[in-house]
Amino acid sequence: MKFTKIFKTTAVALSAVVALSGCIRETFPKEGAITEGQLLAGQAEVVAENLLKGIPSGLMSYISGWEHTDFGYHSVGIYNDYACGLMVSNSWQIGNPAGYCRFYPAAYSWGYAPNSAMPSHVWYNYYPQIKSCNDLIKILEGNEQLKHYSGIARAYRAMMYIDLARMFECLYAANDNNPQYESDQIAVAGLTVPIVDENLDEQGAKNNPRATREEMFNFIFADLEDALACLEGYVQEKPFYPTQAVVHGLYARAYMWLGCADFENDGLNGELPSGNAAYELAKQHAEAALQLSGGAIMNEEQWTNTTTGFNTVVPAWMMAVVTSAETIVSNLHQHPAHFSPEALYGYSQYTSLGVSKQVYDNLSNTDFRKNLIKGPDTTLADFQKYTTIKDQATFDIIAPYAFFKFRPGNGAQTDSTVGGSVALPIMRNEEMYFIQMEAAYHLQGDAVARDLLIQFMGNRDSNYNFYRTGEEVLAEIIAQKALEFWGEGIVMYDMKRLDMGVTCGFEDTNYYVEGRHNTKGRLPWWNYCVPQGELDRNEGIKKNNPDPSESLKPVGDSDIQ
């Protein structure tokens, strides 16, 4: 088996264009002891163990260096959270440049053209990991003794393709600046991304079309079915290895997507379920995931601890990535540098990443998560219970509405190696509870869904109640899910399939002027374009998604809601 690396980087505005051709390449993990001699000698176990280590390592790797946001899998999810208006860079209110937040293009819809940064960033972070999975699956073909390795690789590969399918399938969105945008969207309906599996050779990669929704999810479900069988009896050895519970969670994510109302009558699902049939399956798999995982929910201490808060694996985390001193590239190419206000070596102290003023104002004072958000009148004394490592000077430079959700490793403020050594969740039990809630809304009605929401929210706010009905119940479920998973890259997919809009322009808004979008439905840049580098080398891709860059104008003062 011979793989050739086809990888060329060209600088363009805000980007490094990726030329991947499906990412067919020759590569071995840098930290592994694999040699081609071992591979030829058939030492499958040695090779497999090293390749297995390389998959989670790739999820937190520094790949292109084009931006300080290049720190792996989670950086893609953060861009998506930012694109949904779930995150706000607040420090412009106290005079800091808005550009200190390196995720700002997602809020403004900048850099989403095929030859620009955002599509390339996604492609770089997904297809190399898919290639690692393919290598492992190929090597272990027919190896019963190491079948759990193959199950882990298939689960990872399915996870990657679920994300890619949801990001690159073009769903209808209004575009103020391009009259052809609607017809251009229709032309690519139901197309996702090219499927690269363990049997695709270099020649095939050069003529590999975008898979249809039906083809993609049939491929994903085949991987998940195999993963379930291969992981029978497997006990999680490391927090970054998927289990059967995680596989059921991935099924639940996939079926929630297929429940999208846009798909019910478009005829592109084939034999795949849609609508309520898909939601029923999502519900069943979410329940199976919780049963296998134990169903633990993060408690207040695990959220608010000043040294371990959201940086340490806990029972509610079904799967996570774990960084260490050996994997940290710099003080800036790491998650805490951007998301821990207490990390004084990065951007976060200058960006005050947090939540919308409306989110803060709507939170009950008895919801412990509100105590992690600096309010406009919050003093250091108010924060002492949760933030003891800040002094007055470093607390004063944090703007209102900053969210102290993620702590630097061991609470380290100045040591970027210690502070950057953190765990980050990939899947939590809480996501499965929210899938249950939403599925219940579609299948059983608002009253059942509301009861499940109230039951869950008792873990966040002992006084929580919700009396509204109808679509407001669904809106509240997604709003609470958005806060629960702030910074984890989960909710954009929900907002996209539900055709939900954003409200960033309102009286006394804390969104920066260029990101003040108000829409009734999904934003165009939730539909990613295939990057130009792939188009140049893959003749099988005949149609790309229309460029969503700068497709909406920010609202002016007269449009403030």
Coordinates of C-alpha atoms in Angstrom, one line a residue:
M1 CA 0.0 0.0 0.0
K2 CA 1.6 3.3 -1.1
F3 CA 0.2 6.7 -0.2
T4 CA 1.5 9.9 -1.6
K5 CA 1.2 13.2 0.2
I6 CA -0.3 15.9 -1.9
F7 CA -0.2 19.0 0.2
K8 CA 0.5 22.6 -1.0
T9 CA 0.0 25.7 1.0
T10 CA -0.4 29.1 -0.7
A11 CA -0.8 32.3 1.2
V12 CA -4.0 34.4 0.4
A13 CA -5.8 37.0 2.3
L14 CA -6.5 35.6 5.8
S15 CA -5.7 32.1 4.7
A16 CA -3.5 29.3 3.7
V17 CA -5.2 27.4 0.9
V18 CA -5.2 23.7 1.3
A19 CA -4.6 21.3 -1.5
L20 CA -5.6 17.9 -0.1
S21 CA -7.1 15.8 -2.9
G22 CA -9.0 13.9 -0.2
C23 CA -5.8 13.8 2.0
I24 CA -4.2 10.8 0.4
R25 CA -0.8 11.0 2.0
E26 CA 2.1 9.0 3.4
T27 CA 2.5 9.7 7.1
F28 CA 3.3 8.1 10.4
P29 CA 2.8 9.6 13.9
K30 CA 5.7 11.7 14.9
E31 CA 5.9 10.2 18.3
G32 CA 5.5 6.7 17.2
A33 CA 8.2 4.0 16.7
I34 CA 6.7 2.8 13.4
T35 CA 9.0 2.1 10.5
E36 CA 8.2 0.9 7.0
G37 CA 10.2 -2.2 7.8
Q38 CA 7.8 -3.0 10.7
L39 CA 4.9 -2.4 8.4
L40 CA 6.3 -4.7 5.7
A41 CA 7.2 -7.3 8.4
G42 CA 3.5 -7.4 9.4
Q43 CA 4.0 -6.3 13.0
A44 CA 0.4 -5.2 13.1
E45 CA 0.1 -4.7 16.8
V46 CA 3.1 -2.4 17.1
V47 CA 1.9 -0.4 14.1
A48 CA -1.7 -0.3 15.3
E49 CA -0.8 0.9 18.8
N50 CA 1.2 3.8 17.4
L51 CA -1.4 4.7 14.8
L52 CA -4.1 4.6 17.5
K53 CA -2.2 7.1 19.6
G54 CA -1.9 9.3 16.6
I55 CA -5.7 9.8 16.1
P56 CA -6.4 11.7 19.4
S57 CA -3.1 13.5 19.1
G58 CA -4.2 14.8 15.7
L59 CA -7.3 16.3 17.3
M60 CA -5.3 18.8 19.2
S61 CA -2.5 19.4 16.7
Y62 CA -0.9 22.5 15.3
I63 CA -1.3 22.0 11.6
S64 CA -0.9 25.0 9.4
G65 CA 0.3 27.9 11.6
W66 CA -1.8 30.4 9.6
E67 CA -3.5 31.6 12.8
H68 CA -3.1 31.3 16.6
T69 CA -6.6 29.7 16.5
D70 CA -4.9 26.6 15.0
F71 CA -5.0 24.2 17.9
G72 CA -7.1 21.3 16.5
Y73 CA -10.6 19.9 16.5
H74 CA -12.0 22.3 19.1
S75 CA -10.9 25.4 17.3
V76 CA -13.4 24.5 14.5
G77 CA -16.2 24.2 16.9
I78 CA -15.4 27.5 18.5
Y79 CA -15.5 29.2 15.1
N80 CA -19.0 27.7 14.7
D81 CA -20.1 28.9 18.1
Y82 CA -18.8 32.4 17.2
A83 CA -20.7 32.3 13.9
C84 CA -23.9 31.6 15.7
G85 CA -23.6 34.7 18.0
L86 CA -23.3 32.4 21.0
M87 CA -19.9 34.0 21.8
V88 CA -19.2 37.6 22.2
S89 CA -15.9 39.4 22.4
N90 CA -16.7 42.0 25.0
S91 CA -13.4 43.9 25.5
W92 CA -14.2 46.5 22.8
Q93 CA -16.5 48.0 25.4
I94 CA -13.4 49.0 27.5
G95 CA -11.3 50.1 24.6
N96 CA -9.5 47.0 23.4
P97 CA -9.4 46.3 19.6
A98 CA -12.1 43.9 18.6
G99 CA -9.5 42.0 16.5
Y100 CA -7.8 40.7 19.7
C101 CA -10.4 37.9 19.4
R102 CA -8.8 35.8 16.7
F103 CA -12.2 34.1 16.0
Y104 CA -13.7 37.4 14.8
P105 CA -14.0 36.4 11.1
A106 CA -16.8 34.0 12.0
A107 CA -18.9 36.8 13.6
Y108 CA -18.5 39.0 10.5
S109 CA -18.7 36.3 7.8
W110 CA -15.2 37.1 6.6
G111 CA -12.9 34.5 5.1
Y112 CA -15.5 31.9 4.0
A113 CA -14.7 31.9 0.3
P114 CA -13.3 28.7 -1.2
N115 CA -9.8 30.3 -1.5
S116 CA -9.8 31.7 2.0
A117 CA -9.2 30.7 5.6
M118 CA -12.3 29.1 7.0
P119 CA -12.9 26.2 4.6
S120 CA -9.2 25.4 4.7
H121 CA -9.1 25.4 8.5
V122 CA -11.9 22.8 8.6
W123 CA -10.3 20.6 5.8
Y124 CA -6.9 20.7 7.5
N125 CA -8.4 19.6 10.9
Y126 CA -10.6 16.8 9.6
Y127 CA -9.2 15.0 6.6
P128 CA -5.8 14.2 8.1
Q129 CA -7.5 12.6 11.0
I130 CA -9.7 10.6 8.7
K131 CA -6.6 9.4 6.9
S132 CA -5.2 8.2 10.3
C133 CA -8.4 6.3 10.9
N134 CA -8.2 4.8 7.4
D135 CA -4.6 3.6 7.9
L136 CA -5.6 1.8 11.1
I137 CA -8.7 0.2 9.7
K138 CA -6.7 -1.0 6.7
I139 CA -3.9 -2.5 8.7
L140 CA -6.3 -4.3 11.0
E141 CA -8.5 -5.7 8.3
G142 CA -9.5 -9.2 9.5
N143 CA -7.6 -9.0 12.8
E144 CA -10.0 -10.2 15.4
Q145 CA -7.5 -9.8 18.3
L146 CA -7.3 -6.1 17.8
K147 CA -10.8 -5.4 16.5
H148 CA -11.4 -2.9 19.3
Y149 CA -8.7 -0.7 17.7
S150 CA -10.7 -0.9 14.5
G151 CA -13.9 0.0 16.4
I152 CA -12.2 3.1 17.8
A153 CA -11.0 4.2 14.4
R154 CA -14.4 3.7 12.8
A155 CA -16.1 5.6 15.6
Y156 CA -13.7 8.5 15.1
R157 CA -14.1 8.4 11.4
A158 CA -17.9 8.5 11.7
M159 CA -17.6 11.5 14.1
M160 CA -15.5 13.4 11.6
Y161 CA -17.9 12.7 8.7
I162 CA -21.0 13.6 10.8
D163 CA -19.4 17.0 11.4
L164 CA -18.3 17.5 7.8
A165 CA -21.7 16.5 6.5
R166 CA -23.4 19.0 8.7
M167 CA -21.0 21.8 7.9
F168 CA -20.8 21.4 4.2
E169 CA -24.4 20.5 3.3
C170 CA -25.9 23.7 2.0
L171 CA -29.3 24.5 3.6
Y172 CA -31.3 27.5 2.5
A173 CA -30.3 30.8 3.9
A174 CA -31.2 34.3 2.8
N175 CA -28.4 36.5 1.3
D176 CA -28.9 40.3 1.0
N177 CA -25.9 40.8 -1.3
N178 CA -26.2 38.1 -3.9
P179 CA -29.4 37.7 -6.0
Q180 CA -28.2 34.4 -7.4
Y181 CA -27.5 32.9 -4.0
E182 CA -30.9 31.1 -3.8
S183 CA -30.6 29.4 -7.2
D184 CA -26.9 28.5 -6.5
Q185 CA -28.0 26.8 -3.2
I186 CA -30.6 24.7 -5.1
A187 CA -27.9 23.5 -7.5
V188 CA -26.0 21.8 -4.7
A189 CA -28.9 20.5 -2.6
G190 CA -28.1 17.4 -0.7
L191 CA -24.3 17.3 -1.4
T192 CA -21.9 16.9 1.5
V193 CA -18.1 16.1 1.1
P194 CA -16.0 13.5 -0.7
I195 CA -15.8 10.2 1.2
V196 CA -12.2 9.0 1.6
D197 CA -12.1 5.5 3.0
E198 CA -9.3 3.0 3.6
N199 CA -9.5 1.6 0.0
L200 CA -9.4 4.9 -1.9
D201 CA -6.1 5.2 -3.9
E202 CA -4.5 8.4 -5.2
Q203 CA -6.1 8.1 -8.6
G204 CA -9.5 7.8 -7.0
A205 CA -8.9 10.8 -4.8
K206 CA -8.4 12.9 -8.0
N207 CA -11.9 12.1 -9.2
N208 CA -13.9 11.8 -5.9
P209 CA -17.2 13.6 -6.0
R210 CA -19.1 15.1 -3.1
A211 CA -21.2 12.4 -1.5
T212 CA -24.9 12.9 -1.4
R213 CA -26.6 13.0 2.0
E214 CA -27.9 9.5 1.4
E215 CA -24.5 8.1 0.5
M216 CA -22.8 9.9 3.3
F217 CA -25.1 8.8 6.1
N218 CA -25.2 5.2 4.8
F219 CA -21.4 5.3 5.0
I220 CA -21.5 6.8 8.5
F221 CA -24.1 4.3 9.8
A222 CA -22.1 1.4 8.4
D223 CA -19.1 2.6 10.4
L224 CA -21.1 3.0 13.5
E225 CA -22.6 -0.5 13.2
D226 CA -19.1 -2.0 12.8
A227 CA -17.8 0.1 15.7
L228 CA -20.6 -1.1 18.0
A229 CA -19.7 -4.7 17.2
C230 CA -15.9 -4.2 17.5
L231 CA -16.3 -2.4 20.8
E232 CA -18.5 -5.1 22.5
G233 CA -17.1 -5.6 26.0
Y234 CA -14.4 -2.8 25.5
V235 CA -13.8 -0.7 28.6
Q236 CA -12.4 2.8 28.0
E237 CA -8.7 2.8 28.6
K238 CA -8.1 6.4 27.9
P239 CA -10.7 9.3 28.0
F240 CA -10.0 10.0 24.3
Y241 CA -11.0 6.5 23.1
P242 CA -14.6 6.1 22.1
T243 CA -16.8 3.4 23.7
Q244 CA -20.1 1.9 22.8
A245 CA -21.8 4.7 24.7
V246 CA -20.0 7.3 22.4
V247 CA -21.1 5.3 19.3
H248 CA -24.7 5.5 20.4
G249 CA -24.1 9.3 21.0
L250 CA -22.8 9.6 17.5
Y251 CA -25.9 7.8 16.2
A252 CA -28.0 10.3 18.1
R253 CA -26.2 13.3 16.6
A254 CA -26.6 11.8 13.1
Y255 CA -30.3 11.1 13.5
M256 CA -31.0 14.5 14.9
W257 CA -29.6 16.0 11.7
L258 CA -31.7 13.8 9.6
G259 CA -34.8 15.0 11.4
C260 CA -34.3 18.5 9.9
A261 CA -37.6 19.7 8.5
D262 CA -35.9 20.7 5.2
F263 CA -35.3 17.1 4.5
E264 CA -38.8 15.7 5.0
N265 CA -40.0 16.4 1.5
D266 CA -36.9 17.0 -0.6
G267 CA -36.6 13.3 -1.6
L268 CA -32.8 13.2 -1.0
N269 CA -32.8 10.9 2.1
G270 CA -33.5 7.7 0.1
E271 CA -34.3 4.9 2.5
L272 CA -32.9 7.0 5.4
P273 CA -35.4 8.2 8.0
S274 CA -36.4 11.8 8.2
G275 CA -38.7 13.9 10.5
N276 CA -40.2 12.2 13.5
A277 CA -38.8 8.8 12.4
A278 CA -35.3 10.2 12.7
Y279 CA -36.1 11.9 16.0
E280 CA -37.4 8.6 17.4
L281 CA -34.1 6.9 16.6
A282 CA -32.1 9.8 18.0
K283 CA -34.0 9.5 21.2
Q284 CA -33.4 5.8 21.4
H285 CA -29.7 6.1 20.9
A286 CA -29.4 9.0 23.3
E287 CA -31.0 6.8 26.0
A288 CA -28.8 3.9 25.1
A289 CA -25.7 6.2 25.4
L290 CA -26.8 7.4 28.9
Q291 CA -27.5 3.8 30.0
L292 CA -24.1 2.7 29.0
S293 CA -22.2 5.7 30.3
G294 CA -24.0 5.9 33.7
G295 CA -25.7 9.2 32.9
A296 CA -23.7 11.4 35.3
I297 CA -24.3 15.2 35.0
M298 CA -21.6 17.8 35.9
N299 CA -22.2 19.4 39.2
E300 CA -21.6 22.9 40.5
E301 CA -18.2 22.1 41.9
Q302 CA -17.0 20.6 38.6
W303 CA -18.1 23.7 36.8
T304 CA -16.7 26.3 39.2
N305 CA -13.5 24.8 40.7
T306 CA -10.8 27.4 40.1
T307 CA -8.1 24.8 39.2
T308 CA -10.1 22.0 37.6
G309 CA -13.2 23.7 36.2
F310 CA -13.8 22.5 32.6
N311 CA -10.2 21.4 32.2
T312 CA -10.3 17.9 33.9
V313 CA -12.1 14.8 32.8
V314 CA -15.2 14.0 35.0
P315 CA -17.7 11.1 34.9
A316 CA -20.1 13.1 32.7
W317 CA -17.6 13.4 29.9
M318 CA -18.1 10.4 27.6
M319 CA -15.0 11.3 25.5
A320 CA -12.4 14.1 25.7
V321 CA -9.0 15.2 24.3
V322 CA -6.1 15.7 26.7
T323 CA -3.3 18.1 26.0
S324 CA 0.1 17.9 27.7
A325 CA 3.4 19.7 27.8
E326 CA 4.6 17.5 25.0
T327 CA 1.8 18.5 22.7
I328 CA 1.7 22.3 23.4
V329 CA 3.3 24.2 20.6
S330 CA 3.2 27.7 22.0
N331 CA 1.6 30.0 24.5
L332 CA -1.0 31.1 21.9
H333 CA -1.7 27.9 19.9
Q334 CA -3.8 26.5 22.7
H335 CA -7.4 26.6 24.0
P336 CA -6.8 28.4 27.4
A337 CA -4.9 31.2 25.7
H338 CA -8.2 32.2 24.1
F339 CA -10.8 31.0 26.6
S340 CA -9.5 31.3 30.1
P341 CA -9.7 34.8 31.4
E342 CA -7.3 33.8 34.1
A343 CA -4.6 32.8 31.6
L344 CA -2.4 36.0 31.5
Y345 CA -0.2 34.7 28.7
G346 CA -2.8 34.7 26.0
Y347 CA -5.5 36.6 24.3
S348 CA -8.4 36.0 26.7
Q349 CA -7.5 38.8 29.1
Y350 CA -7.8 41.2 26.2
T351 CA -10.9 39.8 24.6
S352 CA -13.2 38.9 27.5
L353 CA -15.0 36.3 25.5
G354 CA -18.4 35.7 27.0
V355 CA -22.1 35.8 26.4
S356 CA -24.8 38.1 25.1
K357 CA -26.1 40.8 27.5
Q358 CA -29.6 39.3 26.8
V359 CA -28.4 35.9 27.9
Y360 CA -27.0 37.3 31.1
D361 CA -30.0 39.4 31.9
N362 CA -32.3 36.4 31.4
L363 CA -30.4 34.1 33.7
S364 CA -31.8 33.6 37.2
N365 CA -29.6 34.7 40.1
T366 CA -30.0 31.2 41.4
D367 CA -28.4 29.6 38.3
F368 CA -24.8 28.9 39.4
R369 CA -23.6 29.5 35.9
K370 CA -24.4 33.2 36.2
N371 CA -21.8 33.4 39.0
L372 CA -19.2 32.5 36.4
I373 CA -20.1 35.5 34.2
K374 CA -18.8 38.9 35.2
G375 CA -21.8 41.2 35.3
P376 CA -21.7 45.0 34.7
D377 CA -21.7 45.6 38.4
T378 CA -19.8 42.5 39.6
T379 CA -16.9 43.2 42.0
L380 CA -14.0 41.0 42.8
A381 CA -15.5 40.3 46.2
D382 CA -18.6 39.0 44.4
F383 CA -16.4 36.6 42.5
Q384 CA -14.3 35.4 45.4
K385 CA -16.2 32.2 45.9
Y386 CA -15.4 31.1 42.3
T387 CA -12.3 33.1 41.3
T388 CA -9.7 33.4 44.0
I389 CA -6.7 33.5 41.7
K390 CA -7.5 36.9 40.3
D391 CA -6.2 40.1 41.9
Q392 CA -7.9 43.4 41.6
A393 CA -5.7 44.7 38.8
T394 CA -6.2 41.6 36.6
F395 CA -9.9 41.4 37.4
D396 CA -10.5 45.1 36.4
I397 CA -9.2 44.5 32.8
I398 CA -11.9 41.9 32.2
A399 CA -15.0 43.4 30.5
P400 CA -18.6 42.7 31.6
Y401 CA -20.2 39.5 30.3
A402 CA -16.9 37.6 30.2
F403 CA -17.5 33.9 31.0
F404 CA -15.1 32.1 33.4
K405 CA -16.2 28.7 32.2
F406 CA -12.8 27.3 31.2
R407 CA -9.9 27.4 33.7
P408 CA -6.2 27.2 32.7
G409 CA -4.6 23.9 33.7
N410 CA -4.1 23.7 37.5
G411 CA -5.2 27.4 37.7
A412 CA -1.8 28.5 36.2
Q413 CA -2.0 32.1 35.2
T414 CA 1.5 32.7 33.8
D415 CA 3.0 29.3 32.9
S416 CA 1.6 28.5 29.5
T417 CA 2.8 24.9 29.6
V418 CA 1.0 24.1 32.8
G419 CA -2.0 26.3 31.9
G420 CA -2.2 24.8 28.5
S421 CA -2.3 21.2 29.8
V422 CA -6.0 20.7 29.9
A423 CA -8.7 18.2 28.9
L424 CA -11.6 19.3 26.7
P425 CA -14.8 17.4 26.3
I426 CA -15.8 16.0 22.9
M427 CA -19.0 14.4 24.1
R428 CA -20.8 14.8 27.4
N429 CA -23.8 13.1 28.8
E430 CA -25.6 16.4 29.0
E431 CA -25.8 16.5 25.2
M432 CA -27.8 13.2 25.3
Y433 CA -30.2 14.7 27.8
F434 CA -30.8 17.7 25.5
I435 CA -31.4 15.3 22.6
Q436 CA -34.0 13.5 24.6
M437 CA -35.7 16.8 25.4
E438 CA -35.9 18.0 21.8
A439 CA -36.9 14.6 20.5
A440 CA -39.7 14.5 23.0
Y441 CA -40.8 18.0 21.8
H442 CA -41.2 16.7 18.3
L443 CA -42.6 13.3 19.2
Q444 CA -44.7 13.8 22.3
G445 CA -45.3 17.6 22.5
D446 CA -44.2 20.6 24.4
A447 CA -45.5 19.5 27.9
V448 CA -43.3 16.3 28.0
A449 CA -40.3 18.2 26.7
R450 CA -40.8 21.0 29.2
D451 CA -40.9 18.5 32.1
L452 CA -37.6 17.0 30.9
L453 CA -36.1 20.5 30.6
I454 CA -37.2 21.4 34.1
Q455 CA -35.8 18.2 35.5
F456 CA -32.4 18.7 33.9
M457 CA -32.2 22.3 34.8
G458 CA -32.6 21.5 38.5
N459 CA -28.9 20.6 38.2
R460 CA -28.1 24.2 37.3
D461 CA -30.7 26.2 39.1
S462 CA -32.7 24.8 42.0
N463 CA -35.4 27.3 41.4
Y464 CA -35.7 26.9 37.7
N465 CA -39.2 26.7 36.2
F466 CA -40.6 27.4 32.8
Y467 CA -44.3 28.0 32.1
R468 CA -44.5 28.8 28.4
T469 CA -45.8 26.5 25.7
G470 CA -45.5 25.7 22.0
E471 CA -42.5 26.7 20.0
E472 CA -41.2 28.7 23.0
V473 CA -40.4 25.4 24.7
L474 CA -38.1 24.4 21.8
A475 CA -36.5 27.9 21.8
E476 CA -35.8 27.5 25.5
I477 CA -34.3 24.1 25.1
I478 CA -31.9 25.4 22.5
A479 CA -31.1 28.5 24.5
Q480 CA -30.2 26.5 27.6
K481 CA -28.2 24.0 25.4
A482 CA -26.3 26.9 23.9
L483 CA -25.3 28.2 27.4
E484 CA -24.5 24.7 28.6
F485 CA -22.2 24.0 25.7
W486 CA -20.8 27.5 25.2
G487 CA -17.4 27.0 23.7
E488 CA -17.8 23.3 22.9
G489 CA -19.0 23.6 19.2
I490 CA -22.2 21.7 19.6
V491 CA -25.1 24.0 19.0
M492 CA -24.5 25.5 15.5
Y493 CA -25.6 22.2 14.1
D494 CA -28.9 22.5 16.0
M495 CA -29.5 26.0 14.9
K496 CA -28.7 25.2 11.3
R497 CA -31.1 22.2 11.0
L498 CA -33.8 24.1 12.9
D499 CA -33.4 27.2 10.7
M500 CA -33.0 29.4 13.7
G501 CA -31.9 33.0 13.4
V502 CA -29.7 35.2 15.5
T503 CA -30.3 38.5 17.3
C504 CA -27.1 40.4 17.8
G505 CA -28.4 44.0 17.2
F506 CA -30.5 45.2 20.2
E507 CA -30.7 48.1 22.5
D508 CA -27.5 48.3 24.6
T509 CA -26.0 45.4 22.6
N510 CA -22.6 44.1 23.6
Y511 CA -21.9 42.7 20.2
Y512 CA -19.3 44.6 18.2
V513 CA -20.8 46.7 15.4
E514 CA -19.6 44.5 12.5
G515 CA -21.1 41.4 14.0
R516 CA -24.6 42.8 14.7
H517 CA -26.7 40.6 12.6
N518 CA -30.4 40.0 13.1
T519 CA -32.0 37.2 11.1
K520 CA -35.2 35.1 11.2
G521 CA -33.4 32.0 9.8
R522 CA -30.0 30.4 9.4
L523 CA -26.9 32.4 8.4
P524 CA -25.3 31.7 5.0
W525 CA -21.9 31.1 6.4
W526 CA -23.1 28.1 8.3
N527 CA -22.8 26.5 4.9
Y528 CA -19.0 26.0 4.3
C529 CA -17.5 25.9 0.8
V530 CA -15.1 23.2 -0.3
P531 CA -11.6 24.8 -0.3
Q532 CA -10.0 25.8 -3.5
G533 CA -7.1 23.5 -3.0
E534 CA -9.4 20.5 -3.1
L535 CA -11.2 21.8 -6.1
D536 CA -7.9 22.2 -8.0
R537 CA -6.9 18.6 -7.5
N538 CA -10.2 16.7 -7.4
E539 CA -11.9 16.8 -10.7
G540 CA -14.9 14.9 -9.3
I541 CA -16.2 17.9 -7.5
K542 CA -18.4 19.6 -10.1
K543 CA -20.4 22.0 -7.9
N544 CA -19.3 24.0 -4.9
N545 CA -21.5 25.8 -2.4
P546 CA -22.0 29.5 -3.1
D547 CA -19.6 31.8 -1.4
P548 CA -21.3 33.1 1.8
S549 CA -18.6 35.7 2.7
E550 CA -20.0 39.1 3.8
S551 CA -23.5 38.0 2.7
L552 CA -25.4 40.1 5.3
K553 CA -24.9 43.6 6.3
P554 CA -24.8 44.3 10.1
V555 CA -27.9 46.1 11.4
G556 CA -27.7 49.8 11.8
D557 CA -29.1 51.9 14.7
S558 CA -32.5 52.1 13.0
D559 CA -32.8 48.3 12.9
I560 CA -32.0 47.7 16.6
Q561 CA -34.6 45.5 18.2

